Amino acid sequence: MVLRQFRKHRLAVWGGRILLVLYLMAAFAGFFSPYDPNYYELYPPKGHHPPTRIHFVDPETGKLTRPFVYATKRTIDPVSLQPKYEEDPSQGKFYLRFFVRTPEQPYTIFKVFRSDLRLFGVDPPGRIFLMGTDNFGRDLYSRIVYGGQVSLTIGILSALVSFALGLLLGGIAGYFSGRPFALSIPPSAWRGLGLLLGPLSLLLWLGLGVGALFLAWTFVRLSPGRDPFSWGVDGLVLLLGLGAFYLILRRVFREPLRLDPDDLIMRTVEIIAAIPSLFLLISLRAVFPTNIDPLFTFYLVVGLLGFIGWGGLARVVRGIVLSVREMDYVQAARALGASDGRIIARHVLPATASYVIVSLSLTIPGFILGESGLSFLGLGVTEPYTSWGLLLQAAQQGGFASFTDRPWVLWPGFFIFLSVLSWNFLGDGLRDALDPRRRTLAPSLLAGYGVVTGEVSLGQCPKERAWTKSGCWR
C-alpha cells in the first residue's frame, strides 16, 4: 500500500530515478568518466577548453556516420587575451568508442577492484570534453562524476551520524524524563559501586573547579589595565572564580548533584539552535588547521555536519517517546521485567520509524549544501580529492568571466541543484506515502472489507448502508 501511494507522486518517482543515476555514477565513477579527475596535459595546454562538439554527420559526404570529434588548436584572442580553441580537421577524425581500455589511467572500485575499462573515449591524441575543462585542462565531466562521490556520500554519512545522535539522545530525553540521575557522589555515599564512581566524579568536578579558577586567573594575567578600575574588575573576576570553585566543592561534598537528562539534553539542543548553523559550522571547522590530511578533512566534515544537525530530530523523537512510553504495551513490557534498554530499542524507538525515514530524506539535502558551502569557502575537502563545492570555488576564482566567457565551469552548481531538488521530491513522496490519512485502498481490497465501490452518490446510498468516501459500507 505504501509503494502504491508513493508511485502516485510522479515527482517523487522521478526524483528517486535521478538520485539512483547520480549515485550509480558516483559509485562507478572510474567507469563512467573518460579520464582520471586529476589528469591533464602540459602540451598542448587545454585550460578552459569549451565542451567538445560531437559530429554525427560526415562533412565530406553529408551522411550519418559514427560519432567523431576533431582535435583542436589553441590560439590567443588579441583583444581579450583569452584562449580560443578551433577544430583542426587536418589531424583527422577521432571516432567515439565505447568500453575502451586506458591502461595508463587505471582506477579502483570501492578501493578493492582494480580496472582500466571506461564507458567511452577516443583514441589519443584526440580528447573529448563533454563539459569542457577547468583552468588546468582537467576534464570537468570526470571531475564532476568523481566529485559526486564526496558530495553525495557526505550527505548520507552526515545524516546517519546526525540521526544516530538524535535518536539516541532524543530517546533518552523522552524515556528518562522526570527521572534525574546523580552527577556526583559525596564521600559519605561511597559504598558498593560508589567506591568506583565516587572518586571519578570527584576528580571530574575538581577539574571543573580548577578550570574556573584558571579562566579567572588567565583573565587577570592578560588584563592590560593598570588603573584602579581595571584592578577592581580583575579582583571581581578572581573572586567569581574562587566563588565558583568553593560552590562546586561544597555541593560535591555535602549532597549528590542530580540532573534530569531531559533538561540537560534539551538545553544543549537550545544552545546549538541559538547559534546560526553556518556560523557554528565555520567556527568549529576553523578550530582545526587547513593543511591537514584531505582524507581526515572528509571525516571531519562528516562529523561536524552530523554534530550540528541532530537537535531538531532529538526534539521530535523526545515528543514521540514521551507519548509512547505511556502506552499499554510499554507498561506491559516494563511489568514483565524488561530492561530500559530493551524497551527503548524494541518498543519505543520503532514507533518513530516512519518519521525518521521521511526526515532522513529531507535532511540529506541540507548536508549536501553544507558540504558544498564549506568547500566553496575553502574549509572543506581539498585537493587531490574533489567535490561539487570545490569545483564551484574554482569557478568563482575566475570572476565574472565564468559567466560570460566560460559558463561551462558552472556545471557543478547544476548538479548540486539537481540532487537537492531530487531529495526534496523523494522526501515529499515518502511523507505522503507513509501518512495514513492519505492512503486509499484498492477496489479489490475495499470489496474484501465490505465496501461497494462505484459511482454512487450520497442520495443513492441505501439506508441500511453507511456512506464513505469510497462508496457504501455494508
Short mmCIF file of C-alpha atoms in Angstrom, two decimals:
data_model
loop_
_atom_site.label_atom_id
_atom_site.label_comp_id
_atom_site.label_asym_id
_atom_site.label_seq_id
_atom_site.Cartn_x
_atom_site.Cartn_y
_atom_site.Cartn_z
CA MET A 1 0.00 0.00 0.00
CA VAL A 2 2.86 2.37 0.82
CA LEU A 3 4.56 1.61 -2.51
CA ARG A 4 1.30 2.16 -4.40
CA GLN A 5 0.79 5.52 -2.71
CA PHE A 6 4.39 6.51 -3.43
CA ARG A 7 4.02 5.75 -7.14
CA LYS A 8 1.16 8.24 -7.35
CA HIS A 9 3.64 11.02 -6.57
CA ARG A 10 5.22 11.41 -10.00
CA LEU A 11 7.79 13.99 -8.93
CA ALA A 12 8.96 11.69 -6.12
CA VAL A 13 9.33 8.79 -8.55
CA TRP A 14 11.40 10.90 -10.93
CA GLY A 15 13.43 12.24 -8.03
CA GLY A 16 14.24 8.68 -6.98
CA ARG A 17 15.25 7.77 -10.52
CA ILE A 18 17.55 10.79 -10.82
CA LEU A 19 19.17 10.01 -7.46
CA LEU A 20 19.65 6.39 -8.50
CA VAL A 21 21.50 7.52 -11.62
CA LEU A 22 23.62 10.02 -9.70
CA TYR A 23 24.63 7.52 -7.03
CA LEU A 24 25.39 4.80 -9.58
CA MET A 25 27.62 7.20 -11.48
CA ALA A 26 29.35 8.22 -8.25
CA ALA A 27 29.84 4.61 -7.15
CA PHE A 28 31.37 3.63 -10.51
CA ALA A 29 32.95 6.98 -11.29
CA GLY A 30 36.02 5.43 -12.90
CA PHE A 31 33.89 3.56 -15.42
CA PHE A 32 31.61 6.46 -16.35
CA SER A 33 34.37 9.09 -16.65
CA PRO A 34 36.68 9.10 -19.70
CA TYR A 35 39.73 10.39 -17.78
CA ASP A 36 41.26 10.46 -14.34
CA PRO A 37 39.96 13.56 -12.48
CA ASN A 38 43.49 14.91 -11.96
CA TYR A 39 44.86 14.11 -15.43
CA TYR A 40 45.93 16.97 -17.69
CA GLU A 41 48.48 17.57 -20.42
CA LEU A 42 51.15 20.23 -20.26
CA TYR A 43 51.39 20.44 -24.04
CA PRO A 44 49.31 21.28 -25.84
CA PRO A 45 47.57 23.13 -22.97
CA LYS A 46 43.82 22.66 -22.67
CA GLY A 47 42.94 25.17 -19.94
CA HIS A 48 39.31 26.39 -20.08
CA HIS A 49 38.59 24.29 -23.16
CA PRO A 50 34.90 24.53 -24.15
CA PRO A 51 32.78 21.38 -24.45
CA THR A 52 33.84 19.26 -27.40
CA ARG A 53 31.48 19.20 -30.36
CA ILE A 54 30.47 15.66 -31.33
CA HIS A 55 29.77 15.21 -35.06
CA PHE A 56 27.16 12.76 -36.31
CA VAL A 57 27.25 13.80 -39.99
CA ASP A 58 30.29 13.38 -42.20
CA PRO A 59 31.03 16.84 -43.70
CA GLU A 60 32.55 15.23 -46.80
CA THR A 61 29.58 13.01 -47.73
CA GLY A 62 26.76 14.71 -45.82
CA LYS A 63 25.59 11.34 -44.49
CA LEU A 64 25.17 10.00 -40.97
CA THR A 65 28.28 8.34 -39.64
CA ARG A 66 29.80 7.09 -36.43
CA PRO A 67 30.10 9.85 -33.80
CA PHE A 68 33.51 11.51 -34.00
CA VAL A 69 35.36 14.59 -32.80
CA TYR A 70 38.14 16.71 -34.22
CA ALA A 71 41.33 17.71 -32.50
CA THR A 72 41.58 21.39 -31.59
CA LYS A 73 44.29 24.02 -31.82
CA ARG A 74 44.74 26.78 -29.28
CA THR A 75 45.12 30.48 -30.09
CA ILE A 76 45.08 33.67 -28.00
CA ASP A 77 42.49 36.33 -28.69
CA PRO A 78 44.45 39.58 -29.24
CA VAL A 79 41.69 41.71 -27.69
CA SER A 80 40.62 39.77 -24.58
CA LEU A 81 43.87 37.78 -24.26
CA GLN A 82 41.74 34.71 -23.54
CA PRO A 83 42.49 31.30 -25.10
CA LYS A 84 40.39 30.26 -28.08
CA TYR A 85 40.04 26.74 -29.42
CA GLU A 86 39.20 25.88 -33.01
CA GLU A 87 38.65 22.49 -34.61
CA ASP A 88 41.56 21.21 -36.70
CA PRO A 89 40.27 18.73 -39.32
CA SER A 90 43.79 18.33 -40.70
CA GLN A 91 44.64 15.95 -37.83
CA GLY A 92 41.87 13.56 -38.87
CA LYS A 93 38.74 12.23 -37.23
CA PHE A 94 38.74 10.63 -33.79
CA TYR A 95 35.81 8.26 -33.55
CA LEU A 96 33.94 7.86 -30.30
CA ARG A 97 34.47 4.33 -28.94
CA PHE A 98 32.67 2.55 -26.14
CA PHE A 99 34.12 0.26 -23.47
CA VAL A 100 37.69 1.38 -24.06
CA ARG A 101 40.78 0.39 -22.11
CA THR A 102 43.04 3.03 -20.56
CA PRO A 103 45.98 1.15 -19.01
CA GLU A 104 47.82 4.43 -18.41
CA GLN A 105 44.91 5.65 -16.20
CA PRO A 106 43.72 2.74 -14.02
CA TYR A 107 41.22 3.19 -11.19
CA THR A 108 39.76 1.20 -8.31
CA ILE A 109 36.14 0.36 -7.50
CA PHE A 110 35.34 0.68 -3.77
CA LYS A 111 39.11 0.66 -3.11
CA VAL A 112 39.10 -3.10 -3.80
CA PHE A 113 38.77 -3.93 -7.50
CA ARG A 114 41.27 -2.53 -9.98
CA SER A 115 40.25 -1.81 -13.57
CA ASP A 116 41.01 0.34 -16.59
CA LEU A 117 37.72 -0.15 -18.50
CA ARG A 118 35.83 3.06 -19.29
CA LEU A 119 32.42 3.60 -20.83
CA PHE A 120 33.60 5.79 -23.71
CA GLY A 121 36.62 7.60 -25.04
CA VAL A 122 38.58 8.49 -28.15
CA ASP A 123 41.98 7.41 -29.40
CA PRO A 124 44.90 9.70 -28.48
CA PRO A 125 45.96 12.32 -29.27
CA GLY A 126 42.28 13.18 -29.56
CA ARG A 127 40.45 14.39 -26.45
CA ILE A 128 36.75 14.56 -25.67
CA PHE A 129 35.43 17.03 -23.09
CA LEU A 130 31.67 16.66 -22.63
CA MET A 131 31.54 19.62 -20.21
CA GLY A 132 34.77 21.43 -21.02
CA THR A 133 37.84 21.71 -18.80
CA ASP A 134 38.97 23.71 -15.79
CA ASN A 135 41.87 26.15 -15.65
CA PHE A 136 44.43 23.31 -15.58
CA GLY A 137 42.91 21.49 -18.55
CA ARG A 138 41.36 18.69 -16.49
CA ASP A 139 38.16 17.16 -17.84
CA LEU A 140 35.29 18.82 -15.95
CA TYR A 141 32.84 15.96 -16.58
CA SER A 142 35.23 13.46 -14.98
CA ARG A 143 35.77 15.76 -12.02
CA ILE A 144 32.01 16.24 -11.56
CA VAL A 145 31.44 12.48 -11.57
CA TYR A 146 34.23 11.95 -9.02
CA GLY A 147 33.06 14.98 -7.04
CA GLY A 148 29.69 13.28 -6.63
CA GLN A 149 31.44 10.59 -4.59
CA VAL A 150 32.34 13.17 -1.95
CA SER A 151 29.28 15.44 -2.02
CA LEU A 152 26.65 12.69 -2.18
CA THR A 153 28.45 10.42 0.29
CA ILE A 154 28.95 13.21 2.83
CA GLY A 155 25.22 13.96 2.66
CA ILE A 156 24.27 10.38 3.59
CA LEU A 157 27.03 9.80 6.17
CA SER A 158 26.36 13.10 7.92
CA ALA A 159 22.65 12.31 8.02
CA LEU A 160 23.38 8.89 9.56
CA VAL A 161 25.63 10.45 12.22
CA SER A 162 23.03 13.12 12.95
CA PHE A 163 20.18 10.62 13.16
CA ALA A 164 22.16 8.25 15.37
CA LEU A 165 22.75 11.10 17.83
CA GLY A 166 19.20 12.40 17.51
CA LEU A 167 17.57 9.00 18.06
CA LEU A 168 19.84 8.10 20.97
CA LEU A 169 19.70 11.41 22.82
CA GLY A 170 16.05 12.10 21.96
CA GLY A 171 15.06 8.62 23.14
CA ILE A 172 16.99 9.07 26.40
CA ALA A 173 15.50 12.51 26.97
CA GLY A 174 11.95 11.30 26.43
CA TYR A 175 12.13 7.94 28.19
CA PHE A 176 14.04 9.11 31.28
CA SER A 177 12.25 12.45 31.59
CA GLY A 178 11.38 13.04 35.25
CA ARG A 179 13.97 10.51 36.44
CA PRO A 180 17.03 12.58 37.46
CA PHE A 181 20.39 10.87 37.88
CA ALA A 182 23.29 11.72 40.16
CA LEU A 183 26.15 13.68 38.62
CA SER A 184 28.23 13.47 41.81
CA ILE A 185 28.52 11.08 44.75
CA PRO A 186 29.59 12.57 48.14
CA PRO A 187 32.27 10.63 50.07
CA SER A 188 29.70 9.57 52.67
CA ALA A 189 27.91 7.50 49.98
CA TRP A 190 30.98 5.70 48.62
CA ARG A 191 29.69 2.14 49.05
CA GLY A 192 29.49 -0.68 46.55
CA LEU A 193 29.66 0.71 43.04
CA GLY A 194 30.14 4.15 44.57
CA LEU A 195 33.69 3.15 45.51
CA LEU A 196 34.50 3.23 41.78
CA LEU A 197 32.24 6.00 40.54
CA GLY A 198 32.67 8.32 43.54
CA PRO A 199 36.38 9.14 43.07
CA LEU A 200 35.84 9.52 39.32
CA SER A 201 33.02 12.03 39.83
CA LEU A 202 35.11 13.86 42.44
CA LEU A 203 38.04 14.20 40.03
CA LEU A 204 35.66 15.43 37.32
CA TRP A 205 34.20 18.19 39.50
CA LEU A 206 37.60 19.14 40.90
CA GLY A 207 38.81 19.53 37.32
CA LEU A 208 35.80 21.74 36.58
CA GLY A 209 36.56 23.93 39.61
CA VAL A 210 40.24 24.22 38.72
CA GLY A 211 39.18 25.17 35.18
CA ALA A 212 37.05 28.02 36.55
CA LEU A 213 40.00 29.25 38.60
CA PHE A 214 42.32 29.01 35.61
CA LEU A 215 39.97 31.06 33.43
CA ALA A 216 39.70 33.76 36.09
CA TRP A 217 43.49 33.88 36.61
CA THR A 218 44.11 33.99 32.85
CA PHE A 219 41.77 36.99 32.55
CA VAL A 220 43.61 38.79 35.35
CA ARG A 221 47.05 37.96 33.95
CA LEU A 222 46.21 39.17 30.45
CA SER A 223 44.44 42.32 31.60
CA PRO A 224 46.36 45.33 30.22
CA GLY A 225 44.88 47.92 32.59
CA ARG A 226 46.88 49.43 35.48
CA ASP A 227 44.32 51.90 36.81
CA PRO A 228 42.12 51.34 39.91
CA PHE A 229 39.05 50.49 37.80
CA SER A 230 40.89 47.70 35.99
CA TRP A 231 42.21 46.38 39.32
CA GLY A 232 38.65 46.31 40.62
CA VAL A 233 37.41 44.37 37.58
CA ASP A 234 40.30 41.91 37.90
CA GLY A 235 39.57 41.42 41.58
CA LEU A 236 35.87 40.83 40.87
CA VAL A 237 36.67 38.21 38.20
CA LEU A 238 39.11 36.48 40.57
CA LEU A 239 36.50 36.46 43.34
CA LEU A 240 33.96 34.95 40.95
CA GLY A 241 36.43 32.20 40.07
CA LEU A 242 37.13 31.47 43.73
CA GLY A 243 33.40 31.51 44.47
CA ALA A 244 32.67 29.04 41.67
CA PHE A 245 35.42 26.74 42.94
CA TYR A 246 34.06 26.92 46.52
CA LEU A 247 30.43 26.28 45.47
CA ILE A 248 31.43 23.29 43.37
CA LEU A 249 33.39 21.68 46.22
CA ARG A 250 30.68 22.50 48.77
CA ARG A 251 27.96 20.92 46.64
CA VAL A 252 30.02 17.86 45.76
CA PHE A 253 30.99 17.03 49.38
CA ARG A 254 27.64 17.77 51.02
CA GLU A 255 24.99 16.14 48.78
CA PRO A 256 24.72 14.46 45.39
CA LEU A 257 24.11 16.72 42.42
CA ARG A 258 21.11 15.42 40.44
CA LEU A 259 20.07 16.42 36.97
CA ASP A 260 17.18 15.42 34.74
CA PRO A 261 18.58 14.04 31.44
CA ASP A 262 15.66 15.65 29.63
CA ASP A 263 16.70 19.10 30.88
CA LEU A 264 20.38 18.51 30.07
CA ILE A 265 19.78 17.30 26.50
CA MET A 266 17.07 19.82 25.62
CA ARG A 267 19.09 22.75 26.97
CA THR A 268 22.01 21.57 24.85
CA VAL A 269 19.73 21.47 21.81
CA GLU A 270 18.56 25.01 22.51
CA ILE A 271 22.15 26.28 22.80
CA ILE A 272 23.07 24.71 19.45
CA ALA A 273 19.88 26.03 17.82
CA ALA A 274 20.56 29.55 19.11
CA ILE A 275 23.74 29.79 17.01
CA PRO A 276 23.33 30.12 13.21
CA SER A 277 24.23 26.79 11.63
CA LEU A 278 26.65 28.10 9.02
CA PHE A 279 28.43 30.31 11.54
CA LEU A 280 28.74 27.40 14.00
CA LEU A 281 29.97 25.10 11.24
CA ILE A 282 32.64 27.56 10.11
CA SER A 283 33.71 28.23 13.70
CA LEU A 284 34.09 24.54 14.52
CA ARG A 285 35.99 23.91 11.29
CA ALA A 286 38.31 26.84 11.99
CA VAL A 287 39.48 25.12 15.18
CA PHE A 288 41.38 22.62 13.01
CA PRO A 289 44.23 23.63 10.68
CA THR A 290 43.51 23.93 6.97
CA ASN A 291 46.55 21.90 5.88
CA ILE A 292 45.52 18.61 7.48
CA ASP A 293 45.26 15.36 5.52
CA PRO A 294 42.46 15.56 2.90
CA LEU A 295 41.03 12.20 3.96
CA PHE A 296 40.88 13.37 7.58
CA THR A 297 39.16 16.53 6.34
CA PHE A 298 36.48 14.35 4.72
CA TYR A 299 35.67 12.59 8.01
CA LEU A 300 35.94 15.87 9.89
CA VAL A 301 33.29 17.48 7.69
CA VAL A 302 31.05 14.43 8.16
CA GLY A 303 31.37 14.69 11.94
CA LEU A 304 30.81 18.45 12.06
CA LEU A 305 27.73 18.32 9.87
CA GLY A 306 26.30 15.46 11.92
CA PHE A 307 27.04 17.26 15.20
CA ILE A 308 25.16 20.43 14.37
CA GLY A 309 22.17 18.67 12.78
CA TRP A 310 20.89 16.27 15.46
CA GLY A 311 18.96 18.76 17.59
CA GLY A 312 15.77 19.01 15.55
CA LEU A 313 15.36 15.24 15.33
CA ALA A 314 16.06 14.81 19.05
CA ARG A 315 13.23 17.23 19.89
CA VAL A 316 10.68 15.38 17.77
CA VAL A 317 11.82 11.93 18.93
CA ARG A 318 11.58 13.10 22.53
CA GLY A 319 7.95 14.15 21.99
CA ILE A 320 7.07 10.81 20.37
CA VAL A 321 8.79 8.82 23.10
CA LEU A 322 7.03 10.82 25.84
CA SER A 323 3.68 9.65 24.44
CA VAL A 324 4.73 6.10 23.52
CA ARG A 325 6.26 5.27 26.90
CA GLU A 326 2.79 5.52 28.46
CA MET A 327 1.25 3.03 26.04
CA ASP A 328 -0.12 -0.25 27.39
CA TYR A 329 2.37 -2.48 25.57
CA VAL A 330 5.30 -0.49 27.01
CA GLN A 331 3.84 -0.73 30.52
CA ALA A 332 3.33 -4.48 29.99
CA ALA A 333 6.96 -4.91 28.93
CA ARG A 334 8.11 -3.00 32.00
CA ALA A 335 5.84 -5.14 34.24
CA LEU A 336 7.36 -8.32 32.76
CA GLY A 337 10.79 -7.15 33.85
CA ALA A 338 12.23 -5.89 30.54
CA SER A 339 15.22 -3.61 30.94
CA ASP A 340 15.06 0.04 29.97
CA GLY A 341 17.48 -0.53 27.08
CA ARG A 342 15.34 -3.36 25.67
CA ILE A 343 12.15 -1.33 25.98
CA ILE A 344 13.71 1.63 24.19
CA ALA A 345 15.22 -0.50 21.40
CA ARG A 346 12.33 -2.93 20.84
CA HIS A 347 9.19 -0.96 21.68
CA VAL A 348 9.80 2.80 21.83
CA LEU A 349 12.19 3.74 19.01
CA PRO A 350 10.41 1.60 16.33
CA ALA A 351 7.38 3.86 16.83
CA THR A 352 9.45 6.70 15.35
CA ALA A 353 10.40 4.75 12.20
CA SER A 354 8.03 6.47 9.76
CA TYR A 355 9.03 9.95 10.90
CA VAL A 356 12.72 9.06 10.83
CA ILE A 357 12.56 7.75 7.25
CA VAL A 358 10.84 10.88 5.97
CA SER A 359 13.01 13.24 7.97
CA LEU A 360 16.17 11.46 6.80
CA SER A 361 15.33 12.03 3.14
CA LEU A 362 14.53 15.68 3.81
CA THR A 363 17.69 16.29 5.85
CA ILE A 364 20.26 14.94 3.38
CA PRO A 365 19.89 17.95 1.00
CA GLY A 366 20.85 20.31 3.82
CA PHE A 367 24.04 18.36 4.47
CA ILE A 368 24.91 18.37 0.77
CA LEU A 369 24.53 22.15 0.75
CA GLY A 370 26.54 22.41 3.97
CA GLU A 371 29.46 20.47 2.50
CA SER A 372 29.27 22.48 -0.71
CA GLY A 373 29.32 25.72 1.28
CA LEU A 374 32.35 24.65 3.32
CA SER A 375 34.26 23.53 0.22
CA PHE A 376 33.28 26.72 -1.59
CA LEU A 377 34.80 28.73 1.28
CA GLY A 378 37.96 26.61 1.22
CA LEU A 379 37.24 24.88 4.54
CA GLY A 380 36.01 21.55 3.19
CA VAL A 381 37.53 18.85 1.04
CA THR A 382 40.84 19.79 -0.58
CA GLU A 383 42.96 18.51 -3.43
CA PRO A 384 43.66 15.83 -4.62
CA TYR A 385 40.04 14.99 -3.77
CA THR A 386 37.28 16.97 -5.38
CA SER A 387 33.68 17.85 -4.63
CA TRP A 388 31.00 19.93 -6.27
CA GLY A 389 31.58 22.80 -3.83
CA LEU A 390 35.33 22.75 -4.53
CA LEU A 391 34.64 22.90 -8.28
CA LEU A 392 32.39 25.91 -7.73
CA GLN A 393 35.15 27.59 -5.76
CA ALA A 394 37.45 27.19 -8.77
CA ALA A 395 34.73 28.71 -10.96
CA GLN A 396 34.33 31.63 -8.54
CA GLN A 397 38.04 32.40 -8.77
CA GLY A 398 37.51 33.14 -12.47
CA GLY A 399 35.35 36.13 -11.57
CA PHE A 400 32.70 37.47 -13.91
CA ALA A 401 34.41 35.74 -16.85
CA SER A 402 32.99 32.45 -15.56
CA PHE A 403 29.56 33.72 -16.62
CA THR A 404 30.49 35.45 -19.87
CA ASP A 405 33.43 33.56 -21.38
CA ARG A 406 33.34 30.04 -19.89
CA PRO A 407 29.89 29.26 -18.44
CA TRP A 408 30.57 25.51 -18.56
CA VAL A 409 32.55 25.81 -15.29
CA LEU A 410 29.21 26.37 -13.53
CA TRP A 411 28.03 22.79 -14.25
CA PRO A 412 28.74 21.68 -10.63
CA GLY A 413 26.12 24.15 -9.39
CA PHE A 414 23.53 22.47 -11.61
CA PHE A 415 24.31 19.06 -10.11
CA ILE A 416 24.02 20.46 -6.58
CA PHE A 417 20.63 21.93 -7.51
CA LEU A 418 19.52 18.68 -9.18
CA SER A 419 20.49 16.43 -6.26
CA VAL A 420 18.93 18.72 -3.63
CA LEU A 421 15.70 19.06 -5.62
CA SER A 422 15.51 15.30 -6.19
CA TRP A 423 15.98 14.55 -2.49
CA ASN A 424 13.23 17.02 -1.61
CA PHE A 425 10.84 15.45 -4.13
CA LEU A 426 11.68 12.00 -2.77
CA GLY A 427 11.09 13.16 0.79
CA ASP A 428 7.72 14.66 -0.11
CA GLY A 429 6.68 11.39 -1.74
CA LEU A 430 7.75 9.31 1.25
CA ARG A 431 5.93 11.67 3.60
CA ASP A 432 2.68 11.30 1.65
CA ALA A 433 3.10 7.54 1.28
CA LEU A 434 3.70 6.97 5.00
CA ASP A 435 0.89 9.30 6.07
CA PRO A 436 -2.11 7.06 6.94
CA ARG A 437 -4.52 9.92 6.27
CA ARG A 438 -3.53 9.98 2.59
CA ARG A 439 -3.76 6.26 1.90
CA THR A 440 -6.55 4.88 -0.28
CA LEU A 441 -7.39 1.21 -0.60
CA ALA A 442 -7.55 -0.55 -3.96
CA PRO A 443 -11.05 -1.57 -5.18
CA SER A 444 -10.27 -5.27 -4.62
CA LEU A 445 -9.26 -4.60 -1.02
CA LEU A 446 -12.29 -2.38 -0.48
CA ALA A 447 -14.56 -5.17 -1.68
CA GLY A 448 -12.89 -7.53 0.77
CA TYR A 449 -13.61 -5.11 3.58
CA GLY A 450 -17.26 -4.89 2.53
CA VAL A 451 -17.20 -1.62 0.61
CA VAL A 452 -19.30 -1.34 -2.53
CA THR A 453 -17.37 0.91 -4.91
CA GLY A 454 -18.60 2.71 -7.95
CA GLU A 455 -20.15 5.97 -8.91
CA VAL A 456 -22.70 6.09 -6.15
CA SER A 457 -23.86 9.45 -4.88
CA LEU A 458 -24.83 10.12 -1.29
CA GLY A 459 -28.51 10.17 -2.18
CA GLN A 460 -28.31 6.72 -3.86
CA CYS A 461 -26.73 5.00 -0.84
CA PRO A 462 -29.30 2.64 0.78
CA LYS A 463 -30.42 3.45 4.31
CA GLU A 464 -29.06 0.17 5.70
CA ARG A 465 -25.55 1.08 4.50
CA ALA A 466 -23.23 3.79 5.77
CA TRP A 467 -21.70 6.24 3.31
CA THR A 468 -17.91 6.53 2.96
CA LYS A 469 -15.72 8.42 0.51
CA SER A 470 -15.15 5.20 -1.42
CA GLY A 471 -18.77 4.02 -1.60
CA CYS A 472 -21.37 2.40 0.61
CA TRP A 473 -20.29 0.38 3.65
CA ARG A 474 -22.23 -2.82 4.02
#
